């Protein structure tokens, strides 16, 4: 992706007896940004793909 992509590195999780609510909250906050980055990457890949010849 790119150097400014959304990241969950450094979010502590999986402690015994924890429901990981903070991880879920942070992931939810980053979801829109991650989806936008994915759509941008997909558009860039589609634009650079060679065109397929029309099938008869």
mmCIF file with all atom_site columns, C-alpha atoms in Angstrom:
data_model
loop_
_atom_site.group_PDB
_atom_site.id
_atom_site.type_symbol
_atom_site.label_atom_id
_atom_site.label_alt_id
_atom_site.label_comp_id
_atom_site.label_asym_id
_atom_site.label_entity_id
_atom_site.label_seq_id
_atom_site.pdbx_PDB_ins_code
_atom_site.Cartn_x
_atom_site.Cartn_y
_atom_site.Cartn_z
_atom_site.occupancy
_atom_site.B_iso_or_equiv
_atom_site.pdbx_formal_charge
_atom_site.auth_seq_id
_atom_site.auth_comp_id
_atom_site.auth_asym_id
_atom_site.auth_atom_id
_atom_site.pdbx_PDB_model_num
ATOM 1  C CA . UNK A 1 1  ? 0.000   0.000   0.000   1.00 0.00 ? 1  UNK A CA 1
ATOM 2  C CA . UNK A 1 2  ? 1.537   3.329   0.947   1.00 0.00 ? 2  UNK A CA 1
ATOM 3  C CA . UNK A 1 3  ? 3.655   4.695   3.769   1.00 0.00 ? 3  UNK A CA 1
ATOM 4  C CA . UNK A 1 4  ? 0.689   6.372   5.484   1.00 0.00 ? 4  UNK A CA 1
ATOM 5  C CA . UNK A 1 5  ? -1.577  3.333   5.656   1.00 0.00 ? 5  UNK A CA 1
ATOM 6  C CA . UNK A 1 6  ? -3.659  2.634   8.735   1.00 0.00 ? 6  UNK A CA 1
ATOM 7  C CA . UNK A 1 7  ? -1.932  0.460   11.287  1.00 0.00 ? 7  UNK A CA 1
ATOM 8  C CA . UNK A 1 8  ? -2.739  -1.352  14.501  1.00 0.00 ? 8  UNK A CA 1
ATOM 9  C CA . UNK A 1 9  ? 0.908   -1.965  15.453  1.00 0.00 ? 9  UNK A CA 1
ATOM 10 C CA . UNK A 1 10 ? 1.504   -1.220  19.089  1.00 0.00 ? 10 UNK A CA 1
ATOM 11 C CA . UNK A 1 11 ? -2.066  -1.865  20.224  1.00 0.00 ? 11 UNK A CA 1
ATOM 12 C CA . UNK A 1 12 ? -1.786  -4.364  23.036  1.00 0.00 ? 12 UNK A CA 1
ATOM 13 C CA . UNK A 1 13 ? -4.232  -7.263  22.902  1.00 0.00 ? 13 UNK A CA 1
ATOM 14 C CA . UNK A 1 14 ? -4.816  -10.896 23.791  1.00 0.00 ? 14 UNK A CA 1
ATOM 15 C CA . UNK A 1 15 ? -4.259  -10.592 27.525  1.00 0.00 ? 15 UNK A CA 1
ATOM 16 C CA . UNK A 1 16 ? -5.827  -13.446 29.481  1.00 0.00 ? 16 UNK A CA 1
ATOM 17 C CA . UNK A 1 17 ? -9.342  -12.494 30.506  1.00 0.00 ? 17 UNK A CA 1
ATOM 18 C CA . UNK A 1 18 ? -9.430  -9.512  28.107  1.00 0.00 ? 18 UNK A CA 1
ATOM 19 C CA . UNK A 1 19 ? -12.176 -9.028  25.543  1.00 0.00 ? 19 UNK A CA 1
ATOM 20 C CA . UNK A 1 20 ? -9.854  -6.904  23.361  1.00 0.00 ? 20 UNK A CA 1
ATOM 21 C CA . UNK A 1 21 ? -12.411 -4.088  23.339  1.00 0.00 ? 21 UNK A CA 1
ATOM 22 C CA . UNK A 1 22 ? -9.717  -1.445  22.811  1.00 0.00 ? 22 UNK A CA 1
ATOM 23 C CA . UNK A 1 23 ? -8.366  -3.279  19.753  1.00 0.00 ? 23 UNK A CA 1
ATOM 24 C CA . UNK A 1 24 ? -11.890 -3.492  18.328  1.00 0.00 ? 24 UNK A CA 1
ATOM 25 C CA . UNK A 1 25 ? -12.471 0.215   19.007  1.00 0.00 ? 25 UNK A CA 1
ATOM 26 C CA . UNK A 1 26 ? -9.226  1.329   17.348  1.00 0.00 ? 26 UNK A CA 1
ATOM 27 C CA . UNK A 1 27 ? -9.787  -0.986  14.376  1.00 0.00 ? 27 UNK A CA 1
ATOM 28 C CA . UNK A 1 28 ? -13.255 0.493   13.921  1.00 0.00 ? 28 UNK A CA 1
ATOM 29 C CA . UNK A 1 29 ? -11.821 4.004   13.950  1.00 0.00 ? 29 UNK A CA 1
ATOM 30 C CA . UNK A 1 30 ? -9.299  3.074   11.225  1.00 0.00 ? 30 UNK A CA 1
ATOM 31 C CA . UNK A 1 31 ? -11.747 1.156   9.036   1.00 0.00 ? 31 UNK A CA 1
ATOM 32 C CA . UNK A 1 32 ? -12.797 4.032   6.763   1.00 0.00 ? 32 UNK A CA 1
ATOM 33 C CA . UNK A 1 33 ? -9.175  5.055   6.191   1.00 0.00 ? 33 UNK A CA 1
ATOM 34 C CA . UNK A 1 34 ? -8.154  1.464   5.403   1.00 0.00 ? 34 UNK A CA 1
ATOM 35 C CA . UNK A 1 35 ? -11.033 1.001   2.954   1.00 0.00 ? 35 UNK A CA 1
ATOM 36 C CA . UNK A 1 36 ? -10.168 4.268   1.174   1.00 0.00 ? 36 UNK A CA 1
ATOM 37 C CA . UNK A 1 37 ? -6.525  3.183   0.856   1.00 0.00 ? 37 UNK A CA 1
ATOM 38 C CA . UNK A 1 38 ? -7.631  -0.191  -0.525  1.00 0.00 ? 38 UNK A CA 1
ATOM 39 C CA . UNK A 1 39 ? -9.940  1.396   -3.078  1.00 0.00 ? 39 UNK A CA 1
ATOM 40 C CA . UNK A 1 40 ? -7.174  3.785   -4.171  1.00 0.00 ? 40 UNK A CA 1
ATOM 41 C CA . UNK A 1 41 ? -4.719  0.909   -4.573  1.00 0.00 ? 41 UNK A CA 1
ATOM 42 C CA . UNK A 1 42 ? -7.280  -1.117  -6.547  1.00 0.00 ? 42 UNK A CA 1
ATOM 43 C CA . UNK A 1 43 ? -7.974  1.804   -8.884  1.00 0.00 ? 43 UNK A CA 1
ATOM 44 C CA . UNK A 1 44 ? -4.220  2.290   -9.428  1.00 0.00 ? 44 UNK A CA 1
ATOM 45 C CA . UNK A 1 45 ? -3.749  -1.422  -10.213 1.00 0.00 ? 45 UNK A CA 1
ATOM 46 C CA . UNK A 1 46 ? -6.732  -1.491  -12.572 1.00 0.00 ? 46 UNK A CA 1
ATOM 47 C CA . UNK A 1 47 ? -5.461  1.601   -14.403 1.00 0.00 ? 47 UNK A CA 1
ATOM 48 C CA . UNK A 1 48 ? -2.051  0.017   -14.958 1.00 0.00 ? 48 UNK A CA 1
ATOM 49 C CA . UNK A 1 49 ? -3.377  -3.388  -16.075 1.00 0.00 ? 49 UNK A CA 1
ATOM 50 C CA . UNK A 1 50 ? -3.125  -4.168  -19.779 1.00 0.00 ? 50 UNK A CA 1
ATOM 51 C CA . UNK A 1 51 ? -6.431  -4.010  -21.618 1.00 0.00 ? 51 UNK A CA 1
ATOM 52 C CA . UNK A 1 52 ? -7.852  -7.385  -22.643 1.00 0.00 ? 52 UNK A CA 1
ATOM 53 C CA . UNK A 1 53 ? -8.649  -7.925  -26.291 1.00 0.00 ? 53 UNK A CA 1
ATOM 54 C CA . UNK A 1 54 ? -12.368 -8.194  -27.040 1.00 0.00 ? 54 UNK A CA 1
ATOM 55 C CA . UNK A 1 55 ? -13.450 -11.807 -27.208 1.00 0.00 ? 55 UNK A CA 1
ATOM 56 C CA . UNK A 1 56 ? -15.313 -12.941 -30.333 1.00 0.00 ? 56 UNK A CA 1
#
